[in-house]
Coordinates of C-alpha atoms and ligand atoms in Angstrom, one line a residue:
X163 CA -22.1 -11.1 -26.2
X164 CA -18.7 -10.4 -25.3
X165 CA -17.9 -6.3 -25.2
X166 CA -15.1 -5.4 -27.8
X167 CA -12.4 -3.6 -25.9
X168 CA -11.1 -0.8 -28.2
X169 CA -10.0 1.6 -25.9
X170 CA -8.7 1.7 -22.1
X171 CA -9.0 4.2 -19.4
X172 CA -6.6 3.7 -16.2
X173 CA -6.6 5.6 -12.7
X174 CA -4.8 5.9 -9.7
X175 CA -6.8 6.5 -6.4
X176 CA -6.0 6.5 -2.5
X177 CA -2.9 6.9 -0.9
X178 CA -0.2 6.7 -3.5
X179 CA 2.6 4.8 -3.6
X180 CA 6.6 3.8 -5.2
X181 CA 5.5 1.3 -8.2
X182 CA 2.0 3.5 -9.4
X183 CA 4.1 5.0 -12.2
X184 CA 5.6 1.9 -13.4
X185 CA 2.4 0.5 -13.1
X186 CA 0.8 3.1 -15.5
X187 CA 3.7 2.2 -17.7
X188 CA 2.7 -1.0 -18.1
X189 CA -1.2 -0.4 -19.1
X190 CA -0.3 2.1 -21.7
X191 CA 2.3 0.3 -23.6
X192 CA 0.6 -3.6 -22.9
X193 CA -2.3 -1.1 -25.0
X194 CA -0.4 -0.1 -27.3
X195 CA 1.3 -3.3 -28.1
X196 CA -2.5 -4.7 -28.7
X197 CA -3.0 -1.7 -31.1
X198 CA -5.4 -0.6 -28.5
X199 CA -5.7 3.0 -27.2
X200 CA -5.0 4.1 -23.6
X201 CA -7.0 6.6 -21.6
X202 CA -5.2 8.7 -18.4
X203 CA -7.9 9.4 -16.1
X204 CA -6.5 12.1 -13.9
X205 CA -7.0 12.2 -9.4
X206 CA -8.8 9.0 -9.5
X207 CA -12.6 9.1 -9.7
X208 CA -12.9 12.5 -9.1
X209 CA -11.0 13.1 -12.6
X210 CA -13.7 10.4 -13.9
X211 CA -16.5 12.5 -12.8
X212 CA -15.4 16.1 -14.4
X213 CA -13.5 14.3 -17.6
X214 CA -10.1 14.9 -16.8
X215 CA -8.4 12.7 -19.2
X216 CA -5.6 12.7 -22.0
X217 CA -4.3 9.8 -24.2
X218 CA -1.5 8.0 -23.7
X219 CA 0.9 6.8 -26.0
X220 CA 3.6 4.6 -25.3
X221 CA 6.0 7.6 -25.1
X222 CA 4.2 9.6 -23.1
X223 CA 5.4 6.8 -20.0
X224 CA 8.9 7.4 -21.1
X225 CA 11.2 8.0 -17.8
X226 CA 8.6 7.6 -15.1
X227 CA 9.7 4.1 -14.2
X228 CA 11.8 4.9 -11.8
X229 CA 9.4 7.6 -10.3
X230 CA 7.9 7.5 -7.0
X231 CA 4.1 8.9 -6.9
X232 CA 1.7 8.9 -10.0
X233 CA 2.0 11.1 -12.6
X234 CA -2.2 11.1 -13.0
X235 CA -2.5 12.2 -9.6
X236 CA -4.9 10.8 -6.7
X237 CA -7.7 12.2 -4.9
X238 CA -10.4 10.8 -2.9
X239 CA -13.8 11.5 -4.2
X240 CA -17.1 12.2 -2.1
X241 CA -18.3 12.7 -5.4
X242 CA -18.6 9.2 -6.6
X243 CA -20.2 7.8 -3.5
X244 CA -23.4 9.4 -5.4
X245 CA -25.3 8.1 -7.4
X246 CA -25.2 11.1 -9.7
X247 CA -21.4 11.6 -9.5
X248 CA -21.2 7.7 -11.0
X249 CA -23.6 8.3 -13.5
X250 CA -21.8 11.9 -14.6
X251 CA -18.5 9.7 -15.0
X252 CA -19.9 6.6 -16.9
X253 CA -21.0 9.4 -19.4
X254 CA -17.7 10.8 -19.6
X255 CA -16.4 7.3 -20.4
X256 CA -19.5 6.6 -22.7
X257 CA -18.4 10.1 -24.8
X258 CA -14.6 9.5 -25.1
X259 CA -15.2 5.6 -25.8
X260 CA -13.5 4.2 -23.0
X261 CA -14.6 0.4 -23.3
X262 CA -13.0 -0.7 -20.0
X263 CA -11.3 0.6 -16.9
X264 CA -7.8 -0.4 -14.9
X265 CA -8.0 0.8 -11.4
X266 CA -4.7 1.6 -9.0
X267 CA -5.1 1.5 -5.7
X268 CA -6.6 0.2 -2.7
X269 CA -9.7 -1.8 -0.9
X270 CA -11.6 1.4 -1.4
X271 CA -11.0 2.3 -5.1
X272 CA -11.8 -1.4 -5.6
X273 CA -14.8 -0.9 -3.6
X274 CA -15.7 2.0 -5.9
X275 CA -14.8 0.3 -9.0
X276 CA -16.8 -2.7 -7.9
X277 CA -20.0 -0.3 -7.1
X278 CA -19.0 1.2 -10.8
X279 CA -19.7 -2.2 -12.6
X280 CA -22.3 -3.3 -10.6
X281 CA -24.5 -0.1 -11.6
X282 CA -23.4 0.1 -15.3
X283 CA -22.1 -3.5 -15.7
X284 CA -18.5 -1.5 -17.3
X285 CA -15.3 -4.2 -17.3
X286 CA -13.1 -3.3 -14.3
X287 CA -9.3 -5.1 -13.3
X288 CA -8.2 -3.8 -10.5
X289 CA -4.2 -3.9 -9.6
X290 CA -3.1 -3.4 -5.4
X291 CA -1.7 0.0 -5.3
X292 CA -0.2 0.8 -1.4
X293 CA 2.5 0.7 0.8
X294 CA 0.1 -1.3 3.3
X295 CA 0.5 -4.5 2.0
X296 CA -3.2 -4.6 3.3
X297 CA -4.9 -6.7 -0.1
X298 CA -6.3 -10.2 0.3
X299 CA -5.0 -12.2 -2.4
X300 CA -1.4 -10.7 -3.5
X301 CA 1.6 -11.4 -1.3
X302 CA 2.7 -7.9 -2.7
X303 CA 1.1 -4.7 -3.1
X304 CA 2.9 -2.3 -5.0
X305 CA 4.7 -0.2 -3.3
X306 CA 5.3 -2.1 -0.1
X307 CA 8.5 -4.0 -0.5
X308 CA 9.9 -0.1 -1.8
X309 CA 8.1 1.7 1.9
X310 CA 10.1 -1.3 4.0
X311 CA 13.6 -0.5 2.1
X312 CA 12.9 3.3 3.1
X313 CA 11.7 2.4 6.8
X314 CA 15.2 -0.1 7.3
X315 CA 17.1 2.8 6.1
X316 CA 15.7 5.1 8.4
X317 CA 15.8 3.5 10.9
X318 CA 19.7 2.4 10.7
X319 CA 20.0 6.3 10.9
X320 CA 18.0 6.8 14.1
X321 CA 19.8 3.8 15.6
X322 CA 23.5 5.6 15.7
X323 CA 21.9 8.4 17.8
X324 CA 20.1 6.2 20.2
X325 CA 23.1 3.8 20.3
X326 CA 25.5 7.2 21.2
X327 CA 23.0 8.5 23.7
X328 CA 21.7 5.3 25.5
X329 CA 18.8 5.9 24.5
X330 CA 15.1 3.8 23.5
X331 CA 13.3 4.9 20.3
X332 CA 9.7 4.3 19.8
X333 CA 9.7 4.6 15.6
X334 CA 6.0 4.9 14.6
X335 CA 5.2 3.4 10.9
X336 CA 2.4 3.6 8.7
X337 CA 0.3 0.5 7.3
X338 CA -3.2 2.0 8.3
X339 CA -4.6 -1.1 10.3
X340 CA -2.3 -3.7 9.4
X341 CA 1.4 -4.7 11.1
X342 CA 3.1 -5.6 8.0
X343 CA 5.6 -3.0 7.9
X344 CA 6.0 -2.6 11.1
X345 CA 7.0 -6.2 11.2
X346 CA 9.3 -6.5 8.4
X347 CA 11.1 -3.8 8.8
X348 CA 11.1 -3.8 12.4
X349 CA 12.8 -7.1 11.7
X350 CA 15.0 -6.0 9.0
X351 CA 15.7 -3.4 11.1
X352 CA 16.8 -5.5 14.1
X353 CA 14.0 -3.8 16.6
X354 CA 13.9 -4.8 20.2
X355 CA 10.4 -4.7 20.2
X356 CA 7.5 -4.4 17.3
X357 CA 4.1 -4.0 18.4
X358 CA 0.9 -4.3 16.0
X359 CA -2.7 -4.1 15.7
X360 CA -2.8 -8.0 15.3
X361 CA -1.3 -8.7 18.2
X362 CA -1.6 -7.4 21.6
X363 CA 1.6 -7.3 23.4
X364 CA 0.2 -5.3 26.6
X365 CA 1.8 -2.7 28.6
X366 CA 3.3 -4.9 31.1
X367 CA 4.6 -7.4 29.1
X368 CA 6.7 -4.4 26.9
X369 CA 7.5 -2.9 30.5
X370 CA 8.8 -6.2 31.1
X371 CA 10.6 -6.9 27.8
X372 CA 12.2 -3.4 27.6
X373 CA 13.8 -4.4 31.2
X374 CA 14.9 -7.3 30.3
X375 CA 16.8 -5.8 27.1
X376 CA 18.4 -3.3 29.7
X377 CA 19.3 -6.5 32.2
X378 CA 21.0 -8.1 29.1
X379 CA 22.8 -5.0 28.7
X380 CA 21.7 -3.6 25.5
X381 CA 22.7 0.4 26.3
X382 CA 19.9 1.4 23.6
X383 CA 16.4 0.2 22.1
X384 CA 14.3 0.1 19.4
X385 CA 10.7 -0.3 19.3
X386 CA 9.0 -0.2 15.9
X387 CA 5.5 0.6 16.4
X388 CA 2.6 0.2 13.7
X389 CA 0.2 3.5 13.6
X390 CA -2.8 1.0 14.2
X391 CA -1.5 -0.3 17.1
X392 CA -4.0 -1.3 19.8
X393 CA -1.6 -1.0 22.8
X394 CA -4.2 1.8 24.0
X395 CA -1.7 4.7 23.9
X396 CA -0.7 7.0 21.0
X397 CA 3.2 7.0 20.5
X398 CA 3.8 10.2 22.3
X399 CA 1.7 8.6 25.8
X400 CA 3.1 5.5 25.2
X401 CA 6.7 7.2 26.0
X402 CA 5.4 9.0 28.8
X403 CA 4.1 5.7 30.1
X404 CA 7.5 3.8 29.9
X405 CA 9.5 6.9 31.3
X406 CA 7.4 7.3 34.3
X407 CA 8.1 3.3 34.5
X408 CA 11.3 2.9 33.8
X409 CA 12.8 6.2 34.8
X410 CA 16.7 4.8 34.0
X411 CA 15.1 5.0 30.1
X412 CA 15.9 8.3 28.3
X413 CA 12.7 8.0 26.0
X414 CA 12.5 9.7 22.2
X415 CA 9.5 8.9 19.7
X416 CA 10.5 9.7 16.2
X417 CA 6.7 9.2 13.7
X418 CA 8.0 8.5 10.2
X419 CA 5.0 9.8 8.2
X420 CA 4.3 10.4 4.5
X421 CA 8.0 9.6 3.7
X422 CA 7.8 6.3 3.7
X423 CA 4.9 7.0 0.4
X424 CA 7.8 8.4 -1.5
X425 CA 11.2 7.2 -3.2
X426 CA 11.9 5.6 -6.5
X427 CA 10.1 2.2 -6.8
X428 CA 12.5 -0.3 -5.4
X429 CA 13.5 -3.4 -8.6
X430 CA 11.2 -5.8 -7.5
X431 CA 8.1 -3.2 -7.3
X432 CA 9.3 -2.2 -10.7
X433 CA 9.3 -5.9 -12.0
X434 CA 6.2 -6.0 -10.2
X435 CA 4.2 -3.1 -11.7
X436 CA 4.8 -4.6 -15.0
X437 CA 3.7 -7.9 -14.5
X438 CA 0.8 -6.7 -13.1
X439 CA -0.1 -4.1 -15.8
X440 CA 0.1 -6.8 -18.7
X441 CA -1.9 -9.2 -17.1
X442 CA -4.6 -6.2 -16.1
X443 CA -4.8 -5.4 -20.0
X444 CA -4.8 -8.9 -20.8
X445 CA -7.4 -9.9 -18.9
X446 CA -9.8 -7.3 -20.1
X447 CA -9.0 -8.7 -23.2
X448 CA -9.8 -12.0 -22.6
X449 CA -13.5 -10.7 -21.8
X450 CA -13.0 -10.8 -18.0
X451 CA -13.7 -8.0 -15.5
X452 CA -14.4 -8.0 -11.7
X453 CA -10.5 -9.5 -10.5
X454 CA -7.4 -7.8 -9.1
X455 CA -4.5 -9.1 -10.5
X456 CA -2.1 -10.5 -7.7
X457 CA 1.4 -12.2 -6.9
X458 CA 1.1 -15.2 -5.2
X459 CA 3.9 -17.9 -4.8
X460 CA 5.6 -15.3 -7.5
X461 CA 2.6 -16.3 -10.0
X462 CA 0.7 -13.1 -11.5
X463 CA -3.0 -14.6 -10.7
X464 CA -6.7 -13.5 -10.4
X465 CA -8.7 -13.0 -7.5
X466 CA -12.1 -11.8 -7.4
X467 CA -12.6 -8.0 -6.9
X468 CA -15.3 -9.1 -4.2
X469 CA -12.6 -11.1 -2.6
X470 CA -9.6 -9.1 -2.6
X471 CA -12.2 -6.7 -0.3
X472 CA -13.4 -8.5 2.2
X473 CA -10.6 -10.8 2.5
X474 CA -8.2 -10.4 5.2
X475 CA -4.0 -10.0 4.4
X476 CA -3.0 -12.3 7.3
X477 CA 0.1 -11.7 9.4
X478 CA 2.6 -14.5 8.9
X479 CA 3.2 -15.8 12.8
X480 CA 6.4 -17.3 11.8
X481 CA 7.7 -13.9 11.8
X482 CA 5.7 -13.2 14.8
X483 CA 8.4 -16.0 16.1
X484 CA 11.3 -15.1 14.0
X485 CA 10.7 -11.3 15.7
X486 CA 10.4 -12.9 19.3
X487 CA 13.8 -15.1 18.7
X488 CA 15.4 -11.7 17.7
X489 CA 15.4 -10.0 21.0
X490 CA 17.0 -12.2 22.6
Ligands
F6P270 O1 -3.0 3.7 2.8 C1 -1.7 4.2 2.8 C2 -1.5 5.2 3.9 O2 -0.2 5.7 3.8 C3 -1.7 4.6 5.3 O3 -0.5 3.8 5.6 C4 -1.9 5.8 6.1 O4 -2.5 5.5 7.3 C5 -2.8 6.6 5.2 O5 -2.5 6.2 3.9 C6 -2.6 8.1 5.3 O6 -3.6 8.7 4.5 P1 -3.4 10.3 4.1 O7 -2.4 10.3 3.0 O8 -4.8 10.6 3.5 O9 -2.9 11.0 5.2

């Protein structure tokens, strides 16, 4: 027997990111142009598990489109990776009627929304909140195309000091395990070099390729350098390394950080969140539960919850080549 959906809680969890708010937007008024009520669930499961929650109208999203962050906060919970912390929030849903769920976020909220449903069988959609781009079965996570825009700007800016001093950059960016922004924007960017966890370049072959950019005189270098990077040395060795190497290199390391979270969503992470958020609500409405609601070939589709988890958001090796054809 199909569950009537009445009323709809959403959440933000994990690392937040440009495109949350917009995508909060979305649930609320996609529920309020059903003539269904929304739910705020405030710091992610945490706020689940001690009832944190207030109703939202569609006017209470006025203005936060544009907002990086997420005005219902995140946390991480240890909490809900008990048993009893699970069962204290299903009863805080059970007591203010919250018929379904829309979780923000990550592998690991799905992961916990997942656990969620399996225990209490409750309808979950989950949408890809994170600048990691990290998601099986989305080309796009929200937030991501906003985090490359900021990382291209930046470094544009570091490139006019190392182009006045002669000197090689290594620009650390975030993306957890994966390589995807270091790769885009390392290529928006024009870097000399990118180097990322899915693809070992080796010490001696960058020894080798930094040389050669020198030989084909090219006065200063970048090299954009993902923080889950295998190369076997943090940023800060991996400059002492090449400057004990190549001693004609005048070496700075410059680690972006929590920066690139920030900003005002970027258009298409705006257009994005929206699409996402309707088809979240929808689906829930249709009577399904258990998907994350993706982009794919600029579609808004469904892929399994269980999927979007363990599957793998591949590199593409065409820009692995387009990269390569760049330092020339
Ligand atoms: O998952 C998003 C992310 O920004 C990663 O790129 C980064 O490694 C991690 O979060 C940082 O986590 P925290 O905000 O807890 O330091």
């Amino acid at each position: 027997m199909q569950k009537t959906i009445k009323k709809i809680g959403v959440l933000t969890s994990g690392g937040d990111s440009p495109g949350m708010n917009a995508a909060i937007r979305s649930v609320v008024r996609t529920c309020a142009y059903h003539n269904i009520e929304c739910i705020g669930i405030y710091r992610g499961y945490q706020g689940m598990i001690e009832g944190d929650f207030k109703e939202m109208g569609p006017r209470s999203v006025n203005n936060i489109v544009n907002k990086g962050g997420t005005v219902l906060k995140s946390a991480r919970s240890l909490d809900f990776k008990t048993p009893e912390g699970r069962t204290k929030a299903h009863e805080n849903l059970l007591k203010a009627g919250i018929d379904a769920l829309v979780v923000i976020g990550g592998d690991g909220t799905f992961t916990g929304g997942l656990l969620f449903n399996s225990e209490f069988d409750f309808p979950i959609m989950g949408i890809p909140g994170t600048i990691d781009n990290d998601i099986f079965g989305t080309s796009h996570t929200l937030g991501y195309d906003t985090a490359l825009n900021t990382v291209v700007e930046v470094i544009d800016k570091i490139r006019d000091t190392a182009s006045s001093h002669n000197r090689l950059f290594f620009v650390e960016v975030m993306g957890r395990d994966a390589g995807h922004i270091a790769l885009n924007a390392g290529i928006g960017a024009g870097a000399e070099e990118i180097l990322i966890p899915e693809e070992n370049l080796g010490l001696d072959r960058l020894l080798e390729s930094l040389q050669k950019s020198k030989a084909s005189g090219k006065s200063s270098s970048i090299v954009v350098i993902a923080e889950g990077d295998k190369i076997g040395k943090n940023v800060f060795e991996l400059k002492d390394y090449v400057e004990a190497n190549l001693p004609e290199y005048d070496v700075r390391v410059s680690v972006l950080g929590h920066m690139q979270r920030g900003g005002s969503p970027s258009c298409f992470d705006r257009v994005l969140a929206s699409r996402l958020g309707v088809k979240a609500v929808e689906s829930l409405l249709e009577g399904k539960s258990n998907y994350m609601v993706g982009l794919q070939n600029d579609k808004v589709n469904l892929t399994p919850l269980e999927q979007a988890i363990k599957g793998k958001s591949e590199i593409d090796r065409e820009l692995l080549r387009v990269s390569d054809i760049m330092s020339t």
